[in-house]
């Protein structure tokens, strides 16, 4: 065996780097940070102090408001709580909220998968721009999200006169509420799927195709099972936001009691009428939804973690 | 025998079928739901006329609303950076009872509807409320003041800094810190010279996300703010008020400014996220 | 099945992956595409499979153009670098996948699918793992599953992308031998991509050495090793020592010493001498064309090595590790002579060998 100093760089030419587009693998040696390691951490006093500040902050800003919702809701007993929830206006608000959320989740689920598929399985110019545009509703004020539909369908809007002439009601009715909700929840599913599908790469799809599967079969039997938990996660977040959306819906709903009021809007009306207990009773349902969402999210995250 | 001509083509060929269909559907749906409505906003604004546009935006009430929205969003984001860092640090570096629950709680502002947060905060900080009763004797009035807006915007922004900093902190190779320590660096020097530079992109990303969210926030603010014109009236609320007065031009002009800022923030955030990934 | 690659070229942006590549793959042979990363070997494999497209050129399957043939219709068994096993399916379902997704009229009844999959699992010796999921298997087992899955569709050709790349050395060796035997039994045309020369030389009937998107040499493992067509192949295959020489006055000169007389060569000035380390013999300082001083001696088991610092003239020093003959003993500081028994001379910058010689 001979090595001449002039040629030792040969090894580096193929030191294990691969030219194929296999899935990027995470480094295995990124060990979790040592907890409570001695040489590498702060003094016990500082540690305790930091934990206390963190817990204090979370308690003050998150736990207390959350607890307050439930305490206020039950402040006049179970009977008052249930009568607030069984009020016809409350029931109609709950019904509308569920329908709107179900529709927008279904629609965004479908298009979220398609968008994520397009973005992660192909290479084309302008992809970054497309991702940015899909993200756009995230950073737009909900009020502006509602306003755009007023400008489109309102009486002074672009289609206002035409809609009125044909007796089609969009604004201050179900269609606008649904559109506004779809708008604000547009990115949720796609956002959740894109990093997941990116990480998984395309080699399993290629394998399926080389074994003779059609494109749709490949999606159904190879891609979909791999993304199902991420998908469910996206649906959960999408649903939570759809049910809780306030600003955008508030602008387009017209606040017609028993007709175009969703749960958040109903809460606003009750609160402004000083029916605090009733407002918090309805709010407690939404708070419960948030808690359930987070518990399921934690469960799903652990499942996703194990998948990796 | 050329199998495929090397002519101009839109995308690189891929063995995976369905590009035309999925790309077409994505673009169509994006246009219908997001792009056309936003284009309507821009079109409407362009009809307003430049002079009137400027007049609307420089009206005292508009200016005050915009100043309030941006100023308090900025303050809330700064606040969230400081406390978000402490929370992220405690959650990733230390083991303590209730750590898992605390970790889960961080996401609540993401999931809790803004209206629910709004009425809860307004009730808590009212002079008779659980928290307000302790502040009132000190002469601190939270509800119906900019301070109330700050409280609401801090609430909605909490998860952003924590959730962007946490993964970077988790992936930080502990050997880096050991190495620095063996080279004689004190703990504080390690934090300043080794950890902080690594975290910086994530911190900025978290700040930008929290700020962008806070600027546009509506639901959690309006209950606690009291909405006094020029004092505690935020820009999104002014849009709603102008709409209710059928002053569409005014509403549109303010909305265009907010949309513009949102878009800029989104571009900045994308940059920052790429930076974060490059550092990670 | 016979596969012909005709004038393939492929670019990724400004990077040229393949430059006018021509290659005939005989029916039933086991061919290795060997080259450093970025040499275009994986791209070539993926184009044969139909997973990628060439900018120009064609691939002929049994004489017929496959350019318009979809990957699904090509019947290639592709074994992916990281196996690409379907992680949500058991081993059994992975192997059965290709049989189950056939169009209804071509699909075999369930009991035949089960029978065939069982046979395949036995064939690759993983029949005990049918109900496991891929992440419950070792690397070598996954490799076998990937192979069984590819074989299930009775492929015209078996394509393997760095099949042993992700395995540890021991498993790699045993799987190599196993693949060789398996190919002997099946006799299916197989193309294997690897950056590991040992692997290519051991397993393949023929080896294609690739560099920078071009085929540098095609030949049997012996030919590749013993008669490298050019400096790239000499350098890439096996260990090599490169030393600066001059061709002047009818001789090949190393510093002031003449290595050989050679009247055929024109005096072209500087050139490079390529020699395998084991072709360097120790000899008398006064007679050997190369001389140097021993820097250190190491014994590893039964073998001894000496690091020799060669003086090639012009102030250039080269540190060479040479294996010592059993009876020889040298110690650091000794002046020794080295004679290249077999070598090749390449003109600087040129790939083709000017001359080769065995002394």
PDB file of C-alpha atoms in Angstrom, chain A residues 52-305:
ATOM      1  CA  UNK A  52     -40.107  29.831  37.743  1.00  0.00           C
ATOM      2  CA  UNK A  53     -40.146  32.789  35.359  1.00  0.00           C
ATOM      3  CA  UNK A  54     -41.188  30.511  32.484  1.00  0.00           C
ATOM      4  CA  UNK A  55     -43.944  28.852  34.491  1.00  0.00           C
ATOM      5  CA  UNK A  56     -45.092  32.179  35.919  1.00  0.00           C
ATOM      6  CA  UNK A  57     -45.316  33.700  32.464  1.00  0.00           C
ATOM      7  CA  UNK A  58     -47.281  30.767  31.066  1.00  0.00           C
ATOM      8  CA  UNK A  59     -49.588  30.730  34.080  1.00  0.00           C
ATOM      9  CA  UNK A  60     -50.309  34.438  33.986  1.00  0.00           C
ATOM     10  CA  UNK A  61     -50.900  34.688  30.274  1.00  0.00           C
ATOM     11  CA  UNK A  62     -52.358  31.314  29.365  1.00  0.00           C
ATOM     12  CA  UNK A  63     -53.490  29.189  32.289  1.00  0.00           C
ATOM     13  CA  UNK A  64     -55.390  31.871  34.198  1.00  0.00           C
ATOM     14  CA  UNK A  65     -57.352  33.102  31.140  1.00  0.00           C
ATOM     15  CA  UNK A  66     -58.195  29.511  30.243  1.00  0.00           C
ATOM     16  CA  UNK A  67     -59.331  28.672  33.770  1.00  0.00           C
ATOM     17  CA  UNK A  68     -61.304  31.900  33.878  1.00  0.00           C
ATOM     18  CA  UNK A  69     -63.349  30.809  30.881  1.00  0.00           C
ATOM     19  CA  UNK A  70     -64.567  27.687  32.647  1.00  0.00           C
ATOM     20  CA  UNK A  71     -65.025  29.330  36.054  1.00  0.00           C
ATOM     21  CA  UNK A  72     -67.090  32.124  34.544  1.00  0.00           C
ATOM     22  CA  UNK A  73     -69.104  29.638  32.504  1.00  0.00           C
ATOM     23  CA  UNK A  74     -70.123  27.696  35.604  1.00  0.00           C
ATOM     24  CA  UNK A  75     -70.349  30.686  37.954  1.00  0.00           C
ATOM     25  CA  UNK A  76     -74.132  30.432  38.056  1.00  0.00           C
ATOM     26  CA  UNK A  77     -74.340  26.682  38.173  1.00  0.00           C
ATOM     27  CA  UNK A  78     -75.028  23.900  35.735  1.00  0.00           C
ATOM     28  CA  UNK A  79     -78.581  24.956  35.053  1.00  0.00           C
ATOM     29  CA  UNK A  80     -77.566  28.397  33.806  1.00  0.00           C
ATOM     30  CA  UNK A  81     -74.768  26.795  31.797  1.00  0.00           C
ATOM     31  CA  UNK A  82     -77.094  24.409  30.027  1.00  0.00           C
ATOM     32  CA  UNK A  83     -79.808  26.935  29.434  1.00  0.00           C
ATOM     33  CA  UNK A  84     -77.210  29.184  27.753  1.00  0.00           C
ATOM     34  CA  UNK A  85     -76.199  26.350  25.477  1.00  0.00           C
ATOM     35  CA  UNK A  86     -79.718  25.250  24.673  1.00  0.00           C
ATOM     36  CA  UNK A  87     -80.903  28.726  23.775  1.00  0.00           C
ATOM     37  CA  UNK A  88     -82.210  28.537  20.173  1.00  0.00           C
ATOM     38  CA  UNK A  89     -79.771  31.219  18.995  1.00  0.00           C
ATOM     39  CA  UNK A  90     -76.884  29.338  20.599  1.00  0.00           C
ATOM     40  CA  UNK A  91     -77.961  26.085  19.004  1.00  0.00           C
ATOM     41  CA  UNK A  92     -78.254  27.682  15.599  1.00  0.00           C
ATOM     42  CA  UNK A  93     -74.809  29.274  16.055  1.00  0.00           C
ATOM     43  CA  UNK A  94     -73.317  25.910  17.006  1.00  0.00           C
ATOM     44  CA  UNK A  95     -74.976  24.263  14.028  1.00  0.00           C
ATOM     45  CA  UNK A  96     -73.722  26.920  11.599  1.00  0.00           C
ATOM     46  CA  UNK A  97     -70.211  26.711  13.042  1.00  0.00           C
ATOM     47  CA  UNK A  98     -70.083  22.953  12.620  1.00  0.00           C
ATOM     48  CA  UNK A  99     -71.373  23.079   9.057  1.00  0.00           C
ATOM     49  CA  UNK A 100     -68.977  25.843   8.028  1.00  0.00           C
ATOM     50  CA  UNK A 101     -66.034  24.084   9.674  1.00  0.00           C
ATOM     51  CA  UNK A 102     -66.905  20.736   8.110  1.00  0.00           C
ATOM     52  CA  UNK A 103     -67.201  22.243   4.631  1.00  0.00           C
ATOM     53  CA  UNK A 104     -64.010  24.274   4.814  1.00  0.00           C
ATOM     54  CA  UNK A 105     -62.030  21.391   6.290  1.00  0.00           C
ATOM     55  CA  UNK A 106     -63.219  19.071   3.516  1.00  0.00           C
ATOM     56  CA  UNK A 107     -62.372  21.564   0.797  1.00  0.00           C
ATOM     57  CA  UNK A 108     -58.997  22.525   2.242  1.00  0.00           C
ATOM     58  CA  UNK A 109     -58.144  18.892   2.876  1.00  0.00           C
ATOM     59  CA  UNK A 110     -58.644  18.064  -0.773  1.00  0.00           C
ATOM     60  CA  UNK A 111     -56.768  21.040  -2.130  1.00  0.00           C
ATOM     61  CA  UNK A 112     -54.142  20.938   0.585  1.00  0.00           C
ATOM     62  CA  UNK A 113     -53.139  17.427  -0.471  1.00  0.00           C
ATOM     63  CA  UNK A 114     -53.066  18.406  -4.126  1.00  0.00           C
ATOM     64  CA  UNK A 115     -51.015  21.528  -3.442  1.00  0.00           C
ATOM     65  CA  UNK A 116     -48.547  19.641  -1.241  1.00  0.00           C
ATOM     66  CA  UNK A 117     -48.232  16.924  -3.879  1.00  0.00           C
ATOM     67  CA  UNK A 118     -47.511  19.483  -6.612  1.00  0.00           C
ATOM     68  CA  UNK A 119     -44.951  21.287  -4.507  1.00  0.00           C
ATOM     69  CA  UNK A 120     -43.085  18.275  -3.156  1.00  0.00           C
ATOM     70  CA  UNK A 121     -43.160  15.763  -5.988  1.00  0.00           C
ATOM     71  CA  UNK A 122     -42.113  17.945  -8.924  1.00  0.00           C
ATOM     72  CA  UNK A 123     -39.462  20.496  -9.695  1.00  0.00           C
ATOM     73  CA  UNK A 124     -40.607  23.617 -11.481  1.00  0.00           C
ATOM     74  CA  UNK A 125     -39.710  27.291 -11.503  1.00  0.00           C
ATOM     75  CA  UNK A 126     -41.644  29.625  -9.228  1.00  0.00           C
ATOM     76  CA  UNK A 127     -42.164  27.022  -6.542  1.00  0.00           C
ATOM     77  CA  UNK A 128     -41.040  29.355  -3.768  1.00  0.00           C
ATOM     78  CA  UNK A 129     -43.508  31.978  -4.948  1.00  0.00           C
ATOM     79  CA  UNK A 130     -46.301  29.409  -4.992  1.00  0.00           C
ATOM     80  CA  UNK A 131     -45.517  28.396  -1.414  1.00  0.00           C
ATOM     81  CA  UNK A 132     -45.455  32.041  -0.365  1.00  0.00           C
ATOM     82  CA  UNK A 133     -48.848  32.670  -1.953  1.00  0.00           C
ATOM     83  CA  UNK A 134     -50.325  29.627  -0.238  1.00  0.00           C
ATOM     84  CA  UNK A 135     -48.982  30.981   3.064  1.00  0.00           C
ATOM     85  CA  UNK A 136     -50.351  34.443   2.452  1.00  0.00           C
ATOM     86  CA  UNK A 137     -53.675  34.048   4.316  1.00  0.00           C
ATOM     87  CA  UNK A 138     -51.665  33.217   7.452  1.00  0.00           C
ATOM     88  CA  UNK A 139     -50.233  36.667   7.715  1.00  0.00           C
ATOM     89  CA  UNK A 140     -53.171  38.718   6.511  1.00  0.00           C
ATOM     90  CA  UNK A 141     -55.308  40.350   9.153  1.00  0.00           C
ATOM     91  CA  UNK A 142     -58.583  38.438   9.463  1.00  0.00           C
ATOM     92  CA  UNK A 143     -60.430  41.712   9.021  1.00  0.00           C
ATOM     93  CA  UNK A 144     -58.762  42.257   5.658  1.00  0.00           C
ATOM     94  CA  UNK A 145     -59.625  38.658   4.732  1.00  0.00           C
ATOM     95  CA  UNK A 146     -63.263  39.467   5.352  1.00  0.00           C
ATOM     96  CA  UNK A 147     -63.098  42.843   3.655  1.00  0.00           C
ATOM     97  CA  UNK A 148     -61.997  41.396   0.300  1.00  0.00           C
ATOM     98  CA  UNK A 149     -65.247  39.452   0.094  1.00  0.00           C
ATOM     99  CA  UNK A 150     -67.262  42.535   0.952  1.00  0.00           C
ATOM    100  CA  UNK A 151     -65.514  44.315  -1.909  1.00  0.00           C
ATOM    101  CA  UNK A 152     -66.365  41.442  -4.242  1.00  0.00           C
ATOM    102  CA  UNK A 153     -69.932  40.680  -3.239  1.00  0.00           C
ATOM    103  CA  UNK A 154     -71.169  43.720  -1.292  1.00  0.00           C
ATOM    104  CA  UNK A 155     -73.638  46.169  -2.796  1.00  0.00           C
ATOM    105  CA  UNK A 156     -70.819  48.572  -3.587  1.00  0.00           C
ATOM    106  CA  UNK A 157     -68.631  45.651  -4.586  1.00  0.00           C
ATOM    107  CA  UNK A 158     -67.609  44.352  -7.995  1.00  0.00           C
ATOM    108  CA  UNK A 159     -70.404  41.804  -8.349  1.00  0.00           C
ATOM    109  CA  UNK A 160     -72.889  43.498  -6.012  1.00  0.00           C
ATOM    110  CA  UNK A 161     -75.317  44.811  -8.597  1.00  0.00           C
ATOM    111  CA  UNK A 162     -75.217  41.698 -10.708  1.00  0.00           C
ATOM    112  CA  UNK A 163     -75.854  39.504  -7.675  1.00  0.00           C
ATOM    113  CA  UNK A 164     -78.725  41.714  -6.551  1.00  0.00           C
ATOM    114  CA  UNK A 165     -80.272  41.681 -10.032  1.00  0.00           C
ATOM    115  CA  UNK A 166     -80.182  37.882 -10.029  1.00  0.00           C
ATOM    116  CA  UNK A 167     -81.329  37.690  -6.438  1.00  0.00           C
ATOM    117  CA  UNK A 168     -78.276  35.765  -5.277  1.00  0.00           C
ATOM    118  CA  UNK A 169     -77.250  36.352  -1.733  1.00  0.00           C
ATOM    119  CA  UNK A 170     -73.620  35.794  -0.870  1.00  0.00           C
ATOM    120  CA  UNK A 171     -72.621  38.540   1.529  1.00  0.00           C
ATOM    121  CA  UNK A 172     -74.226  38.450   4.978  1.00  0.00           C
ATOM    122  CA  UNK A 173     -75.190  34.862   4.245  1.00  0.00           C
ATOM    123  CA  UNK A 174     -73.775  31.355   4.410  1.00  0.00           C
ATOM    124  CA  UNK A 175     -71.684  31.484   1.191  1.00  0.00           C
ATOM    125  CA  UNK A 176     -69.604  34.473   2.329  1.00  0.00           C
ATOM    126  CA  UNK A 177     -69.085  32.995   5.794  1.00  0.00           C
ATOM    127  CA  UNK A 178     -67.857  29.792   4.184  1.00  0.00           C
ATOM    128  CA  UNK A 179     -65.640  31.614   1.683  1.00  0.00           C
ATOM    129  CA  UNK A 180     -64.058  33.755   4.392  1.00  0.00           C
ATOM    130  CA  UNK A 181     -63.445  30.673   6.554  1.00  0.00           C
ATOM    131  CA  UNK A 182     -61.892  28.761   3.669  1.00  0.00           C
ATOM    132  CA  UNK A 183     -59.694  31.787   2.977  1.00  0.00           C
ATOM    133  CA  UNK A 184     -58.272  32.023   6.479  1.00  0.00           C
ATOM    134  CA  UNK A 185     -57.794  28.248   6.838  1.00  0.00           C
ATOM    135  CA  UNK A 186     -56.421  27.825   3.323  1.00  0.00           C
ATOM    136  CA  UNK A 187     -52.770  27.107   4.269  1.00  0.00           C
ATOM    137  CA  UNK A 188     -53.278  24.747   7.217  1.00  0.00           C
ATOM    138  CA  UNK A 189     -53.323  21.331   5.545  1.00  0.00           C
ATOM    139  CA  UNK A 190     -50.760  22.160   2.861  1.00  0.00           C
ATOM    140  CA  UNK A 191     -48.430  23.720   5.415  1.00  0.00           C
ATOM    141  CA  UNK A 192     -48.526  20.593   7.535  1.00  0.00           C
ATOM    142  CA  UNK A 193     -47.956  18.227   4.629  1.00  0.00           C
ATOM    143  CA  UNK A 194     -45.233  20.018   2.676  1.00  0.00           C
ATOM    144  CA  UNK A 195     -42.328  19.491   5.113  1.00  0.00           C
ATOM    145  CA  UNK A 196     -43.450  15.940   5.808  1.00  0.00           C
ATOM    146  CA  UNK A 197     -43.642  14.979   2.135  1.00  0.00           C
ATOM    147  CA  UNK A 198     -40.417  16.792   1.407  1.00  0.00           C
ATOM    148  CA  UNK A 199     -38.640  14.739   4.017  1.00  0.00           C
ATOM    149  CA  UNK A 200     -40.046  11.507   2.608  1.00  0.00           C
ATOM    150  CA  UNK A 201     -38.769  12.239  -0.871  1.00  0.00           C
ATOM    151  CA  UNK A 202     -40.021  10.476  -3.969  1.00  0.00           C
ATOM    152  CA  UNK A 203     -38.225   7.140  -3.925  1.00  0.00           C
ATOM    153  CA  UNK A 204     -41.142   5.135  -2.522  1.00  0.00           C
ATOM    154  CA  UNK A 205     -43.360   6.555  -5.269  1.00  0.00           C
ATOM    155  CA  UNK A 206     -40.717   5.705  -7.843  1.00  0.00           C
ATOM    156  CA  UNK A 207     -40.493   2.184  -6.471  1.00  0.00           C
ATOM    157  CA  UNK A 208     -44.267   1.753  -6.741  1.00  0.00           C
ATOM    158  CA  UNK A 209     -44.302   3.055 -10.311  1.00  0.00           C
ATOM    159  CA  UNK A 210     -41.420   0.789 -11.319  1.00  0.00           C
ATOM    160  CA  UNK A 211     -43.431  -2.125  -9.936  1.00  0.00           C
ATOM    161  CA  UNK A 212     -46.232  -1.214 -12.311  1.00  0.00           C
ATOM    162  CA  UNK A 213     -48.605   0.808 -10.130  1.00  0.00           C
ATOM    163  CA  UNK A 214     -50.558   3.664 -11.707  1.00  0.00           C
ATOM    164  CA  UNK A 215     -50.187   7.229 -10.472  1.00  0.00           C
ATOM    165  CA  UNK A 216     -53.439   7.151  -8.531  1.00  0.00           C
ATOM    166  CA  UNK A 217     -52.741   3.730  -7.019  1.00  0.00           C
ATOM    167  CA  UNK A 218     -49.315   4.976  -5.986  1.00  0.00           C
ATOM    168  CA  UNK A 219     -50.867   7.959  -4.250  1.00  0.00           C
ATOM    169  CA  UNK A 220     -53.553   5.901  -2.558  1.00  0.00           C
ATOM    170  CA  UNK A 221     -51.417   2.987  -1.409  1.00  0.00           C
ATOM    171  CA  UNK A 222     -47.982   4.483  -0.921  1.00  0.00           C
ATOM    172  CA  UNK A 223     -48.168   8.252  -0.402  1.00  0.00           C
ATOM    173  CA  UNK A 224     -51.377   8.535   1.583  1.00  0.00           C
ATOM    174  CA  UNK A 225     -50.515   5.945   4.270  1.00  0.00           C
ATOM    175  CA  UNK A 226     -47.219   7.722   4.811  1.00  0.00           C
ATOM    176  CA  UNK A 227     -48.770  11.111   5.405  1.00  0.00           C
ATOM    177  CA  UNK A 228     -51.943  10.121   7.235  1.00  0.00           C
ATOM    178  CA  UNK A 229     -50.884  11.337  10.675  1.00  0.00           C
ATOM    179  CA  UNK A 230     -49.582  14.618   9.360  1.00  0.00           C
ATOM    180  CA  UNK A 231     -52.780  14.967   7.402  1.00  0.00           C
ATOM    181  CA  UNK A 232     -54.908  14.386  10.480  1.00  0.00           C
ATOM    182  CA  UNK A 233     -52.853  16.948  12.346  1.00  0.00           C
ATOM    183  CA  UNK A 234     -53.425  19.503   9.600  1.00  0.00           C
ATOM    184  CA  UNK A 235     -57.143  18.757   9.645  1.00  0.00           C
ATOM    185  CA  UNK A 236     -57.288  19.259  13.413  1.00  0.00           C
ATOM    186  CA  UNK A 237     -55.612  22.661  13.249  1.00  0.00           C
ATOM    187  CA  UNK A 238     -57.702  23.649  10.255  1.00  0.00           C
ATOM    188  CA  UNK A 239     -60.859  22.668  12.102  1.00  0.00           C
ATOM    189  CA  UNK A 240     -59.900  24.533  15.269  1.00  0.00           C
ATOM    190  CA  UNK A 241     -59.242  27.681  13.319  1.00  0.00           C
ATOM    191  CA  UNK A 242     -62.381  27.295  11.179  1.00  0.00           C
ATOM    192  CA  UNK A 243     -64.607  26.937  14.242  1.00  0.00           C
ATOM    193  CA  UNK A 244     -62.939  29.786  16.078  1.00  0.00           C
ATOM    194  CA  UNK A 245     -62.512  32.296  13.264  1.00  0.00           C
ATOM    195  CA  UNK A 246     -63.841  35.634  14.360  1.00  0.00           C
ATOM    196  CA  UNK A 247     -62.542  38.670  12.473  1.00  0.00           C
ATOM    197  CA  UNK A 248     -63.112  37.561   8.903  1.00  0.00           C
ATOM    198  CA  UNK A 249     -66.486  36.005   9.608  1.00  0.00           C
ATOM    199  CA  UNK A 250     -67.546  38.993  11.651  1.00  0.00           C
ATOM    200  CA  UNK A 251     -67.018  41.280   8.671  1.00  0.00           C
ATOM    201  CA  UNK A 252     -69.001  39.169   6.183  1.00  0.00           C
ATOM    202  CA  UNK A 253     -71.713  37.636   8.357  1.00  0.00           C
ATOM    203  CA  UNK A 254     -74.035  40.574   8.967  1.00  0.00           C
ATOM    204  CA  UNK A 255     -74.640  39.327  12.524  1.00  0.00           C
ATOM    205  CA  UNK A 256     -78.158  38.102  11.894  1.00  0.00           C
ATOM    206  CA  UNK A 257     -79.184  36.235  15.018  1.00  0.00           C
ATOM    207  CA  UNK A 258     -80.225  32.666  14.530  1.00  0.00           C
ATOM    208  CA  UNK A 259     -79.125  32.840  10.904  1.00  0.00           C
ATOM    209  CA  UNK A 260     -75.618  34.056  10.218  1.00  0.00           C
ATOM    210  CA  UNK A 261     -74.100  33.966  13.662  1.00  0.00           C
ATOM    211  CA  UNK A 262     -71.338  31.506  14.297  1.00  0.00           C
ATOM    212  CA  UNK A 263     -70.270  30.607  17.832  1.00  0.00           C
ATOM    213  CA  UNK A 264     -67.580  33.301  18.145  1.00  0.00           C
ATOM    214  CA  UNK A 265     -70.020  35.937  16.878  1.00  0.00           C
ATOM    215  CA  UNK A 266     -72.673  34.695  19.269  1.00  0.00           C
ATOM    216  CA  UNK A 267     -70.153  35.048  22.105  1.00  0.00           C
ATOM    217  CA  UNK A 268     -69.506  38.641  21.084  1.00  0.00           C
ATOM    218  CA  UNK A 269     -73.186  39.517  21.076  1.00  0.00           C
ATOM    219  CA  UNK A 270     -73.803  37.893  24.471  1.00  0.00           C
ATOM    220  CA  UNK A 271     -70.756  39.619  25.932  1.00  0.00           C
ATOM    221  CA  UNK A 272     -71.795  43.020  24.621  1.00  0.00           C
ATOM    222  CA  UNK A 273     -75.241  42.471  26.108  1.00  0.00           C
ATOM    223  CA  UNK A 274     -73.597  41.774  29.468  1.00  0.00           C
ATOM    224  CA  UNK A 275     -74.819  38.169  29.461  1.00  0.00           C
ATOM    225  CA  UNK A 276     -71.414  37.142  30.761  1.00  0.00           C
ATOM    226  CA  UNK A 277     -72.306  33.685  31.976  1.00  0.00           C
ATOM    227  CA  UNK A 278     -73.953  32.771  28.697  1.00  0.00           C
ATOM    228  CA  UNK A 279     -71.041  34.207  26.708  1.00  0.00           C
ATOM    229  CA  UNK A 280     -68.553  32.172  28.725  1.00  0.00           C
ATOM    230  CA  UNK A 281     -70.715  29.070  28.479  1.00  0.00           C
ATOM    231  CA  UNK A 282     -70.519  29.163  24.684  1.00  0.00           C
ATOM    232  CA  UNK A 283     -66.859  30.142  24.941  1.00  0.00           C
ATOM    233  CA  UNK A 284     -66.191  27.120  27.141  1.00  0.00           C
ATOM    234  CA  UNK A 285     -67.236  24.866  24.274  1.00  0.00           C
ATOM    235  CA  UNK A 286     -64.678  26.472  22.005  1.00  0.00           C
ATOM    236  CA  UNK A 287     -62.058  26.354  24.753  1.00  0.00           C
ATOM    237  CA  UNK A 288     -62.797  22.661  25.180  1.00  0.00           C
ATOM    238  CA  UNK A 289     -62.365  22.204  21.445  1.00  0.00           C
ATOM    239  CA  UNK A 290     -58.967  23.900  21.694  1.00  0.00           C
ATOM    240  CA  UNK A 291     -57.930  21.613  24.556  1.00  0.00           C
ATOM    241  CA  UNK A 292     -59.070  18.484  22.749  1.00  0.00           C
ATOM    242  CA  UNK A 293     -57.219  19.649  19.643  1.00  0.00           C
ATOM    243  CA  UNK A 294     -54.027  20.092  21.622  1.00  0.00           C
ATOM    244  CA  UNK A 295     -54.311  16.713  23.324  1.00  0.00           C
ATOM    245  CA  UNK A 296     -54.834  15.001  19.965  1.00  0.00           C
ATOM    246  CA  UNK A 297     -51.978  17.015  18.546  1.00  0.00           C
ATOM    247  CA  UNK A 298     -49.673  15.779  21.297  1.00  0.00           C
ATOM    248  CA  UNK A 299     -50.736  12.201  20.588  1.00  0.00           C
ATOM    249  CA  UNK A 300     -50.197  12.625  16.848  1.00  0.00           C
ATOM    250  CA  UNK A 301     -46.840  14.270  17.341  1.00  0.00           C
ATOM    251  CA  UNK A 302     -45.666  11.309  19.318  1.00  0.00           C
ATOM    252  CA  UNK A 303     -46.882   9.009  16.547  1.00  0.00           C
ATOM    253  CA  UNK A 304     -45.088  11.106  13.927  1.00  0.00           C
ATOM    254  CA  UNK A 305     -41.963  11.131  16.056  1.00  0.00           C
TER     255      UNK A 305
END
